[in-house]
PDB file of C-alpha atoms in Angstrom:
ATOM      1  CA  MET A 135      -5.119  -0.721 -11.871  1.00  0.00           C
ATOM      2  CA  TYR A 136      -3.025  -2.792  -9.459  1.00  0.00           C
ATOM      3  CA  MET A 137      -0.210  -1.395  -7.677  1.00  0.00           C
ATOM      4  CA  LYS A 138       2.607  -3.506  -5.254  1.00  0.00           C
ATOM      5  CA  GLN A 139       2.487  -3.143  -1.749  1.00  0.00           C
ATOM      6  CA  LEU A 140       5.843  -4.102  -0.009  1.00  0.00           C
ATOM      7  CA  SER A 141       5.257  -5.967   3.109  1.00  0.00           C
ATOM      8  CA  VAL A 142       7.795  -6.427   5.744  1.00  0.00           C
ATOM      9  CA  PHE A 143       7.643  -8.417   8.873  1.00  0.00           C
ATOM     10  CA  ILE A 144       9.384  -7.275  11.974  1.00  0.00           C
ATOM     11  CA  GLU A 145      10.231  -7.838  15.256  1.00  0.00           C
ATOM     12  CA  ASN A 146       8.504  -5.707  18.069  1.00  0.00           C
ATOM     13  CA  ARG A 147      11.562  -4.291  19.718  1.00  0.00           C
ATOM     14  CA  GLU A 148      13.233  -0.934  19.771  1.00  0.00           C
ATOM     15  CA  GLY A 149      15.018   0.296  16.743  1.00  0.00           C
ATOM     16  CA  ARG A 150      13.793  -2.063  14.065  1.00  0.00           C
ATOM     17  CA  LEU A 151      11.485   0.072  12.443  1.00  0.00           C
ATOM     18  CA  GLU A 152      14.233   2.728  12.081  1.00  0.00           C
ATOM     19  CA  GLU A 153      16.521  -0.240  10.674  1.00  0.00           C
ATOM     20  CA  VAL A 154      14.028  -0.788   7.850  1.00  0.00           C
ATOM     21  CA  LEU A 155      13.644   2.812   6.929  1.00  0.00           C
ATOM     22  CA  GLU A 156      17.077   3.641   7.234  1.00  0.00           C
ATOM     23  CA  THR A 157      17.688   0.579   4.519  1.00  0.00           C
ATOM     24  CA  LEU A 158      15.582   2.256   2.129  1.00  0.00           C
ATOM     25  CA  LYS A 159      16.485   5.827   2.693  1.00  0.00           C
ATOM     26  CA  ARG A 160      20.212   4.439   1.923  1.00  0.00           C
ATOM     27  CA  GLU A 161      18.896   3.041  -1.319  1.00  0.00           C
ATOM     28  CA  ASN A 162      16.823   5.994  -2.300  1.00  0.00           C
ATOM     29  CA  VAL A 163      13.557   4.599  -1.886  1.00  0.00           C
ATOM     30  CA  ASN A 164      10.722   7.083  -1.170  1.00  0.00           C
ATOM     31  CA  ILE A 165       7.782   5.809   0.906  1.00  0.00           C
ATOM     32  CA  PHE A 166       4.379   7.400  -0.226  1.00  0.00           C
ATOM     33  CA  SER A 167       2.176   5.678   2.600  1.00  0.00           C
ATOM     34  CA  MET A 168       2.726   3.131   5.441  1.00  0.00           C
ATOM     35  CA  SER A 169       0.842   1.343   7.710  1.00  0.00           C
ATOM     36  CA  LEU A 170       2.078  -0.693  10.815  1.00  0.00           C
ATOM     37  CA  ALA A 171       0.164  -3.134  12.951  1.00  0.00           C
ATOM     38  CA  ASP A 172       1.842  -5.006  15.839  1.00  0.00           C
ATOM     39  CA  THR A 173       1.564  -7.461  18.558  1.00  0.00           C
ATOM     40  CA  SER A 174       3.258  -7.672  21.646  1.00  0.00           C
ATOM     41  CA  ASP A 175       6.015  -9.863  19.566  1.00  0.00           C
ATOM     42  CA  TYR A 176       6.185  -8.854  16.120  1.00  0.00           C
ATOM     43  CA  GLY A 177       4.790  -6.037  13.648  1.00  0.00           C
ATOM     44  CA  MET A 178       3.516  -6.108  10.034  1.00  0.00           C
ATOM     45  CA  LEU A 179       4.862  -3.173   8.064  1.00  0.00           C
ATOM     46  CA  ARG A 180       3.332  -2.228   4.874  1.00  0.00           C
ATOM     47  CA  MET A 181       4.117   0.360   2.548  1.00  0.00           C
ATOM     48  CA  VAL A 182       3.691   1.890  -1.008  1.00  0.00           C
ATOM     49  CA  THR A 183       7.138   2.831  -2.450  1.00  0.00           C
ATOM     50  CA  CYS A 184       8.520   4.604  -5.537  1.00  0.00           C
ATOM     51  CA  ASN A 185      10.038   0.940  -6.408  1.00  0.00           C
ATOM     52  CA  PRO A 186       8.744  -1.566  -4.421  1.00  0.00           C
ATOM     53  CA  GLU A 187      11.160  -4.419  -6.445  1.00  0.00           C
ATOM     54  CA  GLU A 188      14.085  -2.764  -5.438  1.00  0.00           C
ATOM     55  CA  ALA A 189      12.746  -2.105  -2.229  1.00  0.00           C
ATOM     56  CA  LYS A 190      12.154  -5.560  -1.466  1.00  0.00           C
ATOM     57  CA  LYS A 191      15.289  -6.671  -2.714  1.00  0.00           C
ATOM     58  CA  VAL A 192      17.547  -4.701  -0.651  1.00  0.00           C
ATOM     59  CA  LEU A 193      15.644  -5.336   2.574  1.00  0.00           C
ATOM     60  CA  LYS A 194      15.783  -9.228   1.937  1.00  0.00           C
ATOM     61  CA  GLU A 195      19.662  -8.426   1.317  1.00  0.00           C
ATOM     62  CA  LYS A 196      19.799  -7.063   4.919  1.00  0.00           C
ATOM     63  CA  GLY A 197      17.566  -9.912   6.366  1.00  0.00           C
ATOM     64  CA  PHE A 198      14.558  -8.612   6.848  1.00  0.00           C
ATOM     65  CA  SER A 199      11.044 -10.948   5.525  1.00  0.00           C
ATOM     66  CA  ALA A 200       9.783  -8.691   2.988  1.00  0.00           C
ATOM     67  CA  LYS A 201       7.305  -9.380   0.065  1.00  0.00           C
ATOM     68  CA  LEU A 202       5.058  -7.988  -2.252  1.00  0.00           C
ATOM     69  CA  THR A 203       1.212  -7.998  -2.762  1.00  0.00           C
ATOM     70  CA  ASP A 204      -1.284  -6.648  -5.196  1.00  0.00           C
ATOM     71  CA  VAL A 205      -3.501  -4.079  -3.710  1.00  0.00           C
ATOM     72  CA  ILE A 206      -5.749  -1.608  -5.493  1.00  0.00           C
ATOM     73  CA  ALA A 207      -5.501   2.497  -4.829  1.00  0.00           C
ATOM     74  CA  VAL A 208      -9.026   3.963  -5.114  1.00  0.00           C
ATOM     75  CA  LYS A 209      -8.801   7.735  -5.782  1.00  0.00           C
ATOM     76  CA  LEU A 210     -11.811   9.346  -3.850  1.00  0.00           C
ATOM     77  CA  GLU A 211     -13.297  13.068  -4.114  1.00  0.00           C
ATOM     78  CA  HIS A 212     -13.103  14.950  -0.514  1.00  0.00           C
ATOM     79  CA  LYS A 213     -16.926  14.601  -0.175  1.00  0.00           C
ATOM     80  CA  VAL A 214     -19.028  13.032   2.566  1.00  0.00           C
ATOM     81  CA  GLY A 215     -19.794   9.300   1.641  1.00  0.00           C
ATOM     82  CA  GLN A 216     -17.174   8.863  -0.884  1.00  0.00           C
ATOM     83  CA  LEU A 217     -15.656   5.789   1.084  1.00  0.00           C
ATOM     84  CA  GLN A 218     -18.636   4.473   2.094  1.00  0.00           C
ATOM     85  CA  LYS A 219     -19.745   4.168  -1.858  1.00  0.00           C
ATOM     86  CA  VAL A 220     -16.782   2.192  -2.314  1.00  0.00           C
ATOM     87  CA  LEU A 221     -17.237  -0.091   0.402  1.00  0.00           C
ATOM     88  CA  GLU A 222     -20.935  -0.549  -0.688  1.00  0.00           C
ATOM     89  CA  VAL A 223     -19.775  -1.604  -4.067  1.00  0.00           C
ATOM     90  CA  LEU A 224     -17.652  -4.374  -2.483  1.00  0.00           C
ATOM     91  CA  ILE A 225     -20.435  -5.647   0.135  1.00  0.00           C
ATOM     92  CA  ASN A 226     -22.499  -5.927  -2.754  1.00  0.00           C
ATOM     93  CA  GLU A 227     -19.991  -8.387  -4.460  1.00  0.00           C
ATOM     94  CA  ASN A 228     -19.486 -10.069  -1.467  1.00  0.00           C
ATOM     95  CA  ILE A 229     -15.783  -8.788  -0.979  1.00  0.00           C
ATOM     96  CA  ASN A 230     -14.058  -8.807   1.897  1.00  0.00           C
ATOM     97  CA  VAL A 231     -11.505  -5.637   3.111  1.00  0.00           C
ATOM     98  CA  GLU A 232      -8.759  -7.298   4.687  1.00  0.00           C
ATOM     99  CA  TYR A 233      -7.159  -4.104   5.333  1.00  0.00           C
ATOM    100  CA  MET A 234      -7.119  -0.300   3.951  1.00  0.00           C
ATOM    101  CA  TYR A 235      -5.008   2.678   4.892  1.00  0.00           C
ATOM    102  CA  ALA A 236      -4.641   5.956   3.212  1.00  0.00           C
ATOM    103  CA  LEU A 237      -2.084   7.079   0.512  1.00  0.00           C
ATOM    104  CA  SER A 238      -0.859  10.557   0.410  1.00  0.00           C
ATOM    105  CA  THR A 239      -0.017  12.562  -3.001  1.00  0.00           C
ATOM    106  CA  LYS A 240       0.187  15.857  -4.224  1.00  0.00           C
ATOM    107  CA  ASN A 241      -3.308  15.147  -6.204  1.00  0.00           C
ATOM    108  CA  GLU A 242      -6.256  16.653  -4.805  1.00  0.00           C
ATOM    109  CA  ASP A 243      -8.095  13.491  -4.189  1.00  0.00           C
ATOM    110  CA  ALA A 244      -8.000  11.012  -1.134  1.00  0.00           C
ATOM    111  CA  ILE A 245      -6.726   7.736  -2.002  1.00  0.00           C
ATOM    112  CA  ILE A 246      -7.233   4.582  -0.200  1.00  0.00           C
ATOM    113  CA  VAL A 247      -5.128   1.274  -0.441  1.00  0.00           C
ATOM    114  CA  LEU A 248      -7.322  -1.687  -0.040  1.00  0.00           C
ATOM    115  CA  LYS A 249      -6.277  -5.257   0.271  1.00  0.00           C
ATOM    116  CA  THR A 250      -9.432  -7.502  -0.428  1.00  0.00           C
ATOM    117  CA  SER A 251     -10.357 -11.171  -0.405  1.00  0.00           C
ATOM    118  CA  ASN A 252     -10.189 -11.185  -4.406  1.00  0.00           C
ATOM    119  CA  ALA A 253      -8.523  -7.850  -5.667  1.00  0.00           C
ATOM    120  CA  GLU A 254      -9.324  -8.976  -9.623  1.00  0.00           C
ATOM    121  CA  ALA A 255     -13.212  -8.904  -8.722  1.00  0.00           C
ATOM    122  CA  ALA A 256     -12.701  -5.720  -6.515  1.00  0.00           C
ATOM    123  CA  ALA A 257     -11.188  -3.939  -9.154  1.00  0.00           C
ATOM    124  CA  SER A 258     -13.782  -5.024 -11.870  1.00  0.00           C
ATOM    125  CA  ALA A 259     -16.613  -4.183  -9.599  1.00  0.00           C
ATOM    126  CA  LEU A 260     -15.181  -0.537  -8.752  1.00  0.00           C
ATOM    127  CA  GLN A 261     -14.267  -0.050 -12.456  1.00  0.00           C
ATOM    128  CA  LYS A 262     -17.799  -0.596 -13.653  1.00  0.00           C
ATOM    129  CA  GLU A 263     -18.805   2.253 -11.021  1.00  0.00           C
ATOM    130  CA  GLY A 264     -16.554   4.840 -12.796  1.00  0.00           C
ATOM    131  CA  ALA A 265     -13.749   4.476 -10.178  1.00  0.00           C
ATOM    132  CA  ASP A 266     -10.541   5.954 -11.055  1.00  0.00           C
ATOM    133  CA  PHE A 267      -7.263   4.091  -9.702  1.00  0.00           C
ATOM    134  CA  LEU A 268      -3.508   5.111  -8.659  1.00  0.00           C
ATOM    135  CA  THR A 269      -0.770   2.909 -10.595  1.00  0.00           C
ATOM    136  CA  SER A 270       2.500   1.819  -9.302  1.00  0.00           C
ATOM    137  CA  ASP A 271       3.553   3.816 -12.231  1.00  0.00           C
ATOM    138  CA  GLU A 272       2.104   6.830 -11.470  1.00  0.00           C
ATOM    139  CA  ILE A 273       3.777   6.376  -7.805  1.00  0.00           C
ATOM    140  CA  ALA A 274       6.832   6.018  -9.467  1.00  0.00           C
ATOM    141  CA  GLU A 275       6.468   9.101 -11.518  1.00  0.00           C
ATOM    142  CA  LEU A 276       5.660  11.228  -8.481  1.00  0.00           C
ATOM    143  CA  SER A 277       9.528  10.267  -7.162  1.00  0.00           C
ATOM    144  CA  ASN A 278      10.536  12.136 -10.073  1.00  0.00           C
ATOM    145  CA  VAL A 279       8.608  15.384  -9.745  1.00  0.00           C
TER     146      VAL A 279
END
């Protein structure tokens, strides 16, 4: 139900993002989704990868500040209002969405990655409503296709 997200703190300067991506490419780490938020001095790069543990290890070896976070990836039908239904479930449980971004796979469903104030409660509430989740194992399998 949970998946590991790789978060990398990077300086907001030319070429730094490319260094992260080159490091992961050399280690054959496939990136399925990413989000980059920045300020004038730094950026937070969040990624869903085929092998988050290995990705974290190689980035730390190259001097990057990297950590793993539990997130949930919810599959949504491509229909109007599906994202709102998910958010309504969380609101009803007083769970805050800290951030979210989309994830793309060969699957026909849309997938959103959510970091919430309480991952366990969010996953439980969504599961009760019949939500379908993408797991880290399923992401790893996609790299083998």
